[in-house]
Amino acid sequence: MWAAWLALGCYLIILVGVAVWARRGMNKDDDSYFLANRSLAWPMLLVTMAATNFSAFTVYGSSGAGYRVGLSFLPIMAFGTGFMAVALYAIGRRVRRLSIEHNAITAPEIVGAQTGSIGAQRTMAFILVLATIPYLALQPRAAGIVISALFGGPEWLGAVLVTIIVILYTLSGGLEAVVRTDLIQGIIAMSLLWLGLILVLNDSGGPSKAFADLAAVDPVLMGRMDKYILIVWSSTLLLWLLADPMFPQLFQRLCAAESDEAIGRMSALYPIVATLAFLPPIIIGLLGHLDNHGLDKAASDGILPTMVIDVGGEWLGGLILIAGLAALMSTMDSQLLSTGSLVVRDLAPELDTDGHQRLRQTSMIGLAILGLFLSLWSNLSLLDLGLLSFCIYAVMFPAVWASLHSERLDGMAVIASVIAGEIVVGLALWQPSIFSGWWIEPVGPAIPAAVIPAVVVAILTLLIVQIVRENANSVISIIHRAMPSRNARWPVIGLAFIFILAHDWWWWEDRGAWLLGLPMWIWWFFMLSACQIWLMVCWMRGGKDMGSRTFENDITSSE
């Protein structure tokens, strides 16, 4: 027990020390507090983007899902999250430039500036805040699991403790503190999770034997046919592609990048980081069946702590559990910071300087408490909480995309698009039976299936309202600007082809072992990620952003 206390104490002291150090030279203005003066070079941008994205959902949600769903969850998360970097690069340079031009920090601010609509800005900000609260609740929920596994006692105590610590260092140092703690937490999380995987595989007799034994216990876990149908597979990949760039904390990192090149390099390397991050927890969760077969949904979310303590003992097990704590804290601090910026910049921007700073602090504290309460009293699993937020985020993408490419987009088109899409998400949550017969009922693992009808409704509503309030030519103009430039065209077509190849129906029934005991289709996805990296580099070398003939020409032609 003393070893676990020592590891946790040292870790928390380092975090607080870094936050205090980051306060030196920090100004009180929002650019300094929320964006670290727009100074993130590509190494730090990659680290903080990854640490922010890979949360409790990555460590505990994905290990629990790996236990329940099986090996098929690995490409869904590793390849799917890595491919999401395509969307980050597609919007990233334009986001950075417009955020500088409009002195904007959030997506709603850019939308409001581009459309000239305060209503569109506040509608989007309000929904983004609501969407972030369930995802924010993932972090204290998982913190409770970790602290309880380390020291025993009730899970709520760990959830409260971690929430307080994150509030303290986030309020203290702003993005500068968050980025520097992200670096520490990212290194800790990645290295210790891989150590945990090595220990679990070694205890199971090596990869080939472990997967062979797993196939003997339950062969369904080594395939996809009994876990996914193609439409759910497609919906999940599409969900990551559209939802992740709309996370307030990820979008804010694009605004904080020091250059377009930083965004490009981060996006090109992201598939590697995604694979390295998701492979250990999912495989550990999957191998949990060897010694802990038959866990229910709630218990499966705690399979990773159970496995690493069993094979690593108190000392190593405690260290590896710190990795999960690092992952969730590196996301929670960014969520509080970015959601707080939505409140002070979009929902209450008229306050004076003193009122602005007070609201900045109280909003982050209030959001943390809301997330804590939801984590303690909700009976949704970690995966369900994450998927709910993701669907809400994905609906925002069409309106944000259109706003980035035109100043002629009508604010009412944005409002109608977002509300119509979120109504579909609400129906999927509260009345999923409505989708039966004409679509897939979005329940359980099929929750992501709601994203396709929701996004289609959002796009159609956006187009119809824009035509009614402006004219068809304005829609044609937006579509024209959103097309890839000549230099980007072939890399973009290649990336679209990779997305199609990710629907490898020809191996859908394959469960046979190949290299290291893994089936062929797992290696297929590793190859697709490698091809994606090459195409992203080609896209960067083309020197043109998707949808940008040149940024300056777009601005001129829209006036």
Coordinates of C-alpha atoms in Angstrom, one line a residue, residues 89-526:
Y89 CA -5.6 18.9 -41.2
A90 CA -8.6 19.7 -43.5
I91 CA -9.8 22.4 -41.2
G92 CA -6.7 23.2 -39.1
R93 CA -4.9 25.8 -41.1
R94 CA -8.1 27.7 -41.9
V95 CA -9.1 27.6 -38.2
R96 CA -5.7 29.0 -37.1
R97 CA -5.8 31.8 -39.6
L98 CA -9.4 32.8 -38.9
S99 CA -8.8 32.7 -35.2
I100 CA -6.0 35.2 -35.6
E101 CA -8.0 37.4 -38.0
H102 CA -11.1 37.5 -35.7
N103 CA -9.1 37.3 -32.4
A104 CA -11.2 34.1 -31.7
I105 CA -10.5 31.3 -29.3
T106 CA -13.5 29.0 -29.8
A107 CA -15.4 27.4 -32.8
P108 CA -18.6 29.4 -32.0
E109 CA -16.5 32.7 -32.0
I110 CA -15.3 31.9 -35.5
V111 CA -18.8 30.9 -36.7
G112 CA -20.2 34.1 -35.2
A113 CA -17.6 36.3 -36.8
Q114 CA -18.0 34.6 -40.2
T115 CA -21.8 34.7 -40.2
G116 CA -22.2 37.9 -38.3
S117 CA -24.8 36.1 -36.1
I118 CA -24.6 36.3 -32.3
G119 CA -27.5 33.8 -32.2
A120 CA -25.5 31.2 -34.2
Q121 CA -22.5 31.7 -31.9
R122 CA -24.5 31.3 -28.7
T123 CA -26.5 28.4 -29.9
M124 CA -23.4 26.5 -30.9
A125 CA -21.6 27.4 -27.6
F126 CA -24.5 26.3 -25.5
I127 CA -24.8 22.9 -27.2
L128 CA -21.0 22.4 -27.0
V129 CA -21.1 23.0 -23.3
L130 CA -23.9 20.5 -22.8
A131 CA -22.1 18.0 -25.0
T132 CA -18.9 18.3 -23.0
I133 CA -20.5 17.6 -19.6
P134 CA -21.2 13.9 -20.2
Y135 CA -17.6 13.5 -21.7
L136 CA -16.3 15.4 -18.7
A137 CA -18.0 13.0 -16.4
L138 CA -15.9 10.2 -17.9
Q139 CA -12.8 11.5 -16.1
P140 CA -13.9 11.5 -12.4
R141 CA -15.8 8.2 -13.0
A142 CA -12.5 6.6 -14.2
A143 CA -10.6 8.4 -11.4
G144 CA -12.8 6.7 -8.9
I145 CA -12.0 3.3 -10.5
V146 CA -8.2 3.9 -10.3
I147 CA -8.1 5.3 -6.7
S148 CA -10.4 2.5 -5.5
A149 CA -8.2 -0.1 -7.2
L150 CA -5.1 1.4 -5.6
F151 CA -6.2 2.0 -2.1
G152 CA -9.7 0.4 -1.7
G153 CA -12.5 2.5 -0.4
P154 CA -15.5 4.0 -2.3
E155 CA -15.0 5.2 -5.9
W156 CA -16.7 8.5 -5.2
L157 CA -13.8 9.5 -2.9
G158 CA -11.2 9.2 -5.7
A159 CA -13.5 11.0 -8.1
V160 CA -13.8 14.0 -5.7
L161 CA -10.0 14.1 -5.0
V162 CA -8.9 14.1 -8.6
T163 CA -11.5 16.7 -9.5
I164 CA -10.2 19.1 -6.9
I165 CA -6.6 18.6 -8.0
V166 CA -7.4 19.2 -11.6
I167 CA -9.3 22.4 -10.8
L168 CA -6.4 23.7 -8.8
Y169 CA -3.7 23.4 -11.4
T170 CA -5.9 24.3 -14.3
L171 CA -7.0 27.5 -12.7
S172 CA -3.4 28.3 -11.7
G173 CA -1.6 28.1 -15.0
G174 CA -4.0 28.0 -17.9
L175 CA -3.1 26.3 -21.2
E176 CA 0.7 26.8 -20.4
A177 CA 0.3 24.6 -17.3
V178 CA -2.0 22.2 -19.1
V179 CA 0.4 21.7 -22.0
R180 CA 3.4 21.1 -19.8
T181 CA 1.5 18.7 -17.6
D182 CA 0.2 17.0 -20.8
L183 CA 3.8 16.3 -21.7
I184 CA 4.5 14.6 -18.4
Q185 CA 1.2 12.8 -18.3
G186 CA 1.5 11.6 -21.9
I187 CA 4.9 10.1 -21.4
I188 CA 3.8 8.5 -18.1
A189 CA 0.6 7.1 -19.6
M190 CA 2.1 5.7 -22.8
S191 CA 5.2 4.1 -21.3
L192 CA 3.4 2.5 -18.3
L193 CA 0.5 1.2 -20.4
W194 CA 3.0 -0.5 -22.7
L195 CA 4.8 -1.9 -19.7
G196 CA 1.4 -3.2 -18.5
L197 CA 0.8 -4.9 -21.8
I198 CA 4.2 -6.5 -21.8
L199 CA 3.6 -7.9 -18.3
V200 CA 0.1 -9.2 -19.2
L201 CA 1.4 -10.9 -22.4
N202 CA 4.4 -12.4 -20.7
D203 CA 2.1 -13.7 -17.9
S204 CA -0.1 -15.3 -20.6
G205 CA 2.8 -17.0 -22.4
G206 CA 3.5 -14.5 -25.2
P207 CA 1.3 -13.1 -27.9
S208 CA 0.7 -16.2 -30.0
K209 CA -0.2 -18.4 -27.1
A210 CA -2.3 -15.7 -25.4
F211 CA -4.4 -15.2 -28.6
A212 CA -4.7 -18.9 -29.2
D213 CA -5.9 -19.5 -25.6
L214 CA -8.4 -16.6 -26.1
A215 CA -9.7 -18.2 -29.3
A216 CA -10.3 -21.4 -27.4
V217 CA -12.2 -19.6 -24.6
D218 CA -14.4 -17.6 -27.0
P219 CA -13.6 -17.6 -30.7
V220 CA -16.1 -14.8 -31.3
L221 CA -13.7 -12.4 -29.6
M222 CA -11.2 -12.9 -32.5
G223 CA -13.6 -11.8 -35.2
R224 CA -16.0 -9.2 -36.3
M225 CA -19.0 -10.9 -37.8
D226 CA -20.8 -11.5 -34.5
K227 CA -19.9 -8.0 -33.1
Y228 CA -20.3 -5.5 -35.9
I229 CA -22.4 -5.2 -39.0
L230 CA -21.0 -3.1 -41.8
I231 CA -23.3 -0.1 -41.3
V232 CA -22.3 0.2 -37.6
W233 CA -18.6 -0.2 -38.6
S234 CA -19.0 2.7 -41.1
S235 CA -20.9 4.8 -38.7
T236 CA -18.3 4.5 -36.0
L237 CA -15.4 5.4 -38.3
L238 CA -17.4 8.4 -39.5
L239 CA -18.3 9.4 -36.0
W240 CA -14.6 9.7 -35.0
L241 CA -13.9 11.7 -38.2
L242 CA -16.6 14.3 -37.7
A243 CA -16.8 14.4 -33.9
D244 CA -13.2 14.7 -32.7
P245 CA -12.3 17.9 -34.5
M246 CA -15.4 19.5 -32.8
F247 CA -14.1 18.7 -29.3
P248 CA -13.6 22.2 -27.8
Q249 CA -10.3 21.2 -26.4
L250 CA -8.9 19.9 -29.7
F251 CA -10.3 22.8 -31.7
Q252 CA -8.6 25.2 -29.3
R253 CA -5.3 23.5 -29.9
L254 CA -5.6 24.3 -33.6
C255 CA -6.0 28.0 -32.6
A256 CA -2.9 27.7 -30.4
A257 CA -0.6 26.3 -33.0
E258 CA 2.3 28.6 -33.9
S259 CA 2.2 27.8 -37.7
D260 CA 0.4 25.8 -40.4
E261 CA 3.4 23.5 -40.6
A262 CA 3.0 22.6 -36.9
I263 CA -0.6 21.5 -37.7
G264 CA 0.5 19.5 -40.7
R265 CA 3.3 17.6 -38.9
M266 CA 1.0 16.9 -36.0
S267 CA -1.7 15.5 -38.3
A268 CA 0.7 13.4 -40.3
L269 CA 2.2 11.7 -37.2
Y270 CA -1.1 11.3 -35.4
P271 CA -1.9 7.7 -36.7
I272 CA 1.2 6.4 -35.0
V273 CA 0.3 7.9 -31.7
A274 CA -3.3 6.7 -32.0
T275 CA -2.1 3.1 -32.6
L276 CA 0.4 3.2 -29.7
A277 CA -2.2 4.7 -27.3
F278 CA -5.1 2.3 -28.0
L279 CA -3.3 -1.0 -28.6
P280 CA -2.3 -1.7 -24.9
P281 CA -5.6 -1.0 -23.1
I282 CA -7.7 -2.9 -25.7
I283 CA -5.4 -5.9 -25.8
I284 CA -5.2 -6.0 -22.0
G285 CA -9.0 -5.8 -21.8
L286 CA -9.4 -8.6 -24.4
L287 CA -7.0 -10.9 -22.5
G288 CA -9.0 -10.3 -19.3
H289 CA -11.2 -13.2 -20.5
L290 CA -8.4 -15.7 -19.8
D291 CA -8.7 -15.2 -16.0
N292 CA -11.9 -13.1 -15.6
H293 CA -14.4 -14.5 -18.1
G294 CA -18.1 -13.5 -17.7
L295 CA -17.9 -10.0 -16.2
D296 CA -20.9 -7.8 -16.7
K297 CA -20.9 -4.4 -18.4
A298 CA -20.1 -2.3 -15.3
A299 CA -17.4 -4.7 -14.0
S300 CA -15.7 -4.9 -17.4
D301 CA -14.8 -1.1 -17.2
G302 CA -12.5 -2.1 -14.4
I303 CA -10.7 -4.9 -16.1
L304 CA -7.5 -3.0 -16.7
P305 CA -6.8 -2.3 -13.0
T306 CA -7.7 -5.9 -12.2
M307 CA -5.3 -7.3 -14.8
V308 CA -2.3 -5.1 -14.1
I309 CA -2.5 -5.6 -10.3
D310 CA -2.8 -9.4 -10.7
V311 CA 0.3 -9.6 -12.9
G312 CA 2.4 -6.7 -11.7
G313 CA 1.9 -6.8 -8.0
E314 CA 1.3 -3.8 -5.8
W315 CA 4.3 -1.8 -6.8
L316 CA 4.2 -2.2 -10.6
G317 CA 0.5 -2.5 -10.6
G318 CA 0.2 0.8 -8.8
L319 CA 2.6 2.5 -11.2
I320 CA 0.6 1.3 -14.2
L321 CA -2.6 2.5 -12.7
I322 CA -1.0 5.9 -12.5
A323 CA -0.9 5.8 -16.3
G324 CA -4.7 5.7 -16.4
L325 CA -4.8 8.5 -14.0
A326 CA -2.5 10.6 -16.1
A327 CA -4.6 10.0 -19.2
L328 CA -7.8 11.1 -17.7
M329 CA -6.4 14.1 -15.9
S330 CA -4.7 15.3 -19.1
T331 CA -8.1 15.3 -20.8
M332 CA -10.1 16.7 -17.8
D333 CA -7.9 19.8 -17.5
S334 CA -8.2 20.6 -21.2
Q335 CA -12.0 20.1 -21.1
L336 CA -12.4 22.5 -18.2
L337 CA -10.2 25.1 -19.8
S338 CA -11.9 24.9 -23.2
T339 CA -15.4 24.7 -21.9
G340 CA -14.7 27.6 -19.6
S341 CA -13.6 29.6 -22.6
L342 CA -17.0 28.9 -24.3
V343 CA -18.7 30.4 -21.3
V344 CA -16.7 33.5 -21.0
R345 CA -16.1 34.2 -24.7
D346 CA -19.4 33.1 -26.2
L347 CA -22.1 33.0 -23.6
A348 CA -21.1 36.1 -21.5
P349 CA -18.6 38.2 -23.5
E350 CA -19.8 41.6 -22.3
L351 CA -18.3 41.5 -18.8
D352 CA -15.6 43.9 -17.7
T353 CA -12.1 42.6 -17.0
D354 CA -12.6 41.7 -13.3
G355 CA -16.0 40.1 -14.0
H356 CA -14.5 38.3 -17.0
Q357 CA -11.7 36.7 -14.8
R358 CA -14.1 35.8 -12.0
L359 CA -16.5 34.1 -14.5
R360 CA -13.5 32.3 -16.0
Q361 CA -12.8 30.7 -12.7
T362 CA -16.3 30.1 -11.5
S363 CA -17.4 28.5 -14.8
M364 CA -14.6 26.0 -14.7
I365 CA -15.3 25.1 -11.1
G366 CA -19.0 24.8 -11.8
L367 CA -18.5 22.6 -14.9
A368 CA -16.2 20.3 -12.9
I369 CA -18.8 19.9 -10.2
L370 CA -21.5 19.1 -12.8
G371 CA -19.3 16.5 -14.4
L372 CA -18.5 15.0 -11.0
F373 CA -22.2 14.7 -10.1
L374 CA -23.0 13.1 -13.4
S375 CA -20.2 10.6 -13.0
L376 CA -21.5 9.6 -9.5
W377 CA -25.2 9.3 -10.3
S378 CA -25.3 8.2 -13.9
N379 CA -25.7 4.5 -14.7
L380 CA -24.3 4.8 -18.2
S381 CA -21.0 3.0 -18.9
L382 CA -17.8 4.8 -19.9
L383 CA -18.4 3.9 -23.5
D384 CA -22.0 5.1 -23.5
L385 CA -21.1 8.4 -22.0
G386 CA -18.4 8.9 -24.6
L387 CA -20.6 7.9 -27.6
L388 CA -23.4 10.2 -26.5
S389 CA -21.0 13.2 -26.5
F390 CA -19.5 12.2 -29.8
C391 CA -22.8 12.1 -31.6
I392 CA -23.7 15.6 -30.3
Y393 CA -20.3 16.9 -31.5
A394 CA -20.5 15.4 -34.9
V395 CA -23.7 17.3 -35.8
M396 CA -21.7 20.5 -35.5
F397 CA -19.2 19.7 -38.2
P398 CA -21.2 20.6 -41.3
A399 CA -22.0 24.1 -40.0
V400 CA -18.5 24.7 -38.8
W401 CA -17.1 23.5 -42.1
A402 CA -19.3 25.8 -44.1
S403 CA -18.5 28.7 -41.9
L404 CA -14.8 28.2 -42.3
H405 CA -15.2 28.5 -46.1
S406 CA -17.6 31.5 -46.5
E407 CA -18.7 34.7 -44.9
R408 CA -22.0 34.5 -46.8
L409 CA -23.4 31.7 -44.7
D410 CA -26.6 32.8 -43.0
G411 CA -26.7 32.5 -39.2
M412 CA -30.2 31.0 -39.2
A413 CA -28.9 28.2 -41.5
V414 CA -26.3 27.4 -38.8
I415 CA -28.9 27.5 -36.0
A416 CA -31.4 25.3 -37.9
S417 CA -28.7 22.8 -39.0
V418 CA -27.4 22.3 -35.4
I419 CA -30.8 22.1 -33.8
A420 CA -32.2 19.7 -36.4
G421 CA -29.3 17.4 -36.1
E422 CA -29.4 17.4 -32.3
I423 CA -33.1 16.5 -32.4
V424 CA -32.1 13.4 -34.3
V425 CA -29.5 12.6 -31.7
G426 CA -32.1 13.2 -28.9
L427 CA -34.5 10.7 -30.6
A428 CA -31.7 8.2 -30.8
L429 CA -31.1 8.6 -27.1
W430 CA -34.7 8.7 -25.8
Q431 CA -36.8 7.0 -28.6
P432 CA -34.4 4.6 -30.4
S433 CA -37.3 2.5 -31.6
I434 CA -38.2 5.2 -34.0
F435 CA -35.2 4.1 -36.1
S436 CA -36.4 0.5 -36.4
G437 CA -37.5 -0.6 -39.8
W438 CA -35.8 2.0 -41.9
W439 CA -32.4 2.2 -40.1
I440 CA -30.4 0.5 -37.4
E441 CA -31.8 1.0 -33.9
P442 CA -29.0 3.0 -32.1
V443 CA -28.7 1.1 -28.8
G444 CA -25.7 -0.6 -27.2
P445 CA -22.8 -1.0 -29.7
A446 CA -25.0 0.4 -32.4
I447 CA -25.2 3.9 -30.8
P448 CA -22.8 5.4 -33.5
A449 CA -25.4 4.5 -36.2
A450 CA -27.3 7.6 -35.2
V451 CA -24.5 9.8 -36.6
I452 CA -25.4 9.2 -40.3
P453 CA -29.1 10.3 -40.1
A454 CA -28.2 13.1 -37.7
V455 CA -25.5 14.5 -40.0
V456 CA -27.6 14.0 -43.1
V457 CA -30.4 16.0 -41.5
A458 CA -28.0 18.7 -40.4
I459 CA -26.5 19.1 -43.9
L460 CA -29.9 19.1 -45.7
T461 CA -31.3 21.7 -43.2
L462 CA -28.2 23.8 -43.7
L463 CA -28.6 23.8 -47.5
I464 CA -32.3 24.4 -47.5
V465 CA -32.3 27.3 -45.0
Q466 CA -29.3 28.8 -46.8
I467 CA -31.1 28.7 -50.2
V468 CA -34.3 30.1 -48.7
R469 CA -32.6 33.0 -46.9
E470 CA -29.9 33.7 -49.5
N471 CA -29.9 31.9 -52.8
A472 CA -28.7 28.8 -54.5
N473 CA -25.6 30.6 -55.8
S474 CA -24.4 31.1 -52.2
V475 CA -24.5 27.3 -51.7
I476 CA -22.7 26.7 -54.9
S477 CA -20.0 29.2 -53.8
I478 CA -19.5 27.5 -50.5
I479 CA -19.2 24.0 -52.1
H480 CA -16.8 25.4 -54.6
R481 CA -14.5 26.8 -51.9
A482 CA -14.7 23.6 -50.0
M483 CA -13.3 21.5 -52.8
P484 CA -9.6 20.4 -52.7
S485 CA -7.1 22.6 -54.5
R486 CA -5.3 21.1 -57.5
N487 CA -2.2 20.2 -55.5
A488 CA -4.3 18.6 -52.7
R489 CA -6.7 16.7 -55.0
W490 CA -4.8 13.4 -55.5
P491 CA -3.8 13.0 -51.8
V492 CA -7.4 13.7 -50.8
I493 CA -8.7 11.1 -53.3
G494 CA -6.2 8.7 -51.9
L495 CA -7.3 9.3 -48.4
A496 CA -10.9 8.8 -49.4
F497 CA -9.9 5.4 -51.0
I498 CA -8.2 4.4 -47.7
F499 CA -11.5 5.1 -45.9
I500 CA -13.3 2.8 -48.4
L501 CA -10.6 0.1 -47.9
A502 CA -11.2 0.3 -44.2
H503 CA -14.5 -1.5 -44.9
D504 CA -12.8 -4.8 -45.6
W505 CA -15.9 -6.9 -46.1
W506 CA -13.8 -9.6 -47.8
W507 CA -12.2 -10.5 -44.4
W508 CA -15.4 -10.0 -42.3
E509 CA -15.7 -13.6 -41.3
D510 CA -11.9 -14.2 -40.8
R511 CA -10.8 -15.3 -37.3
G512 CA -7.7 -17.2 -38.3
A513 CA -4.4 -16.5 -36.6
W514 CA -1.6 -15.0 -38.7
L515 CA 1.4 -13.1 -37.5
L516 CA 1.9 -13.1 -33.7
G517 CA -1.5 -14.8 -33.4
L518 CA -3.4 -11.9 -34.8
P519 CA -5.7 -12.3 -37.9
M520 CA -4.8 -10.8 -41.2
W521 CA -7.3 -8.0 -41.0
I522 CA -5.6 -6.4 -38.0
W523 CA -2.4 -6.1 -40.0
W524 CA -4.4 -4.7 -42.9
F525 CA -5.4 -1.7 -40.7
F526 CA -1.8 -1.1 -39.7

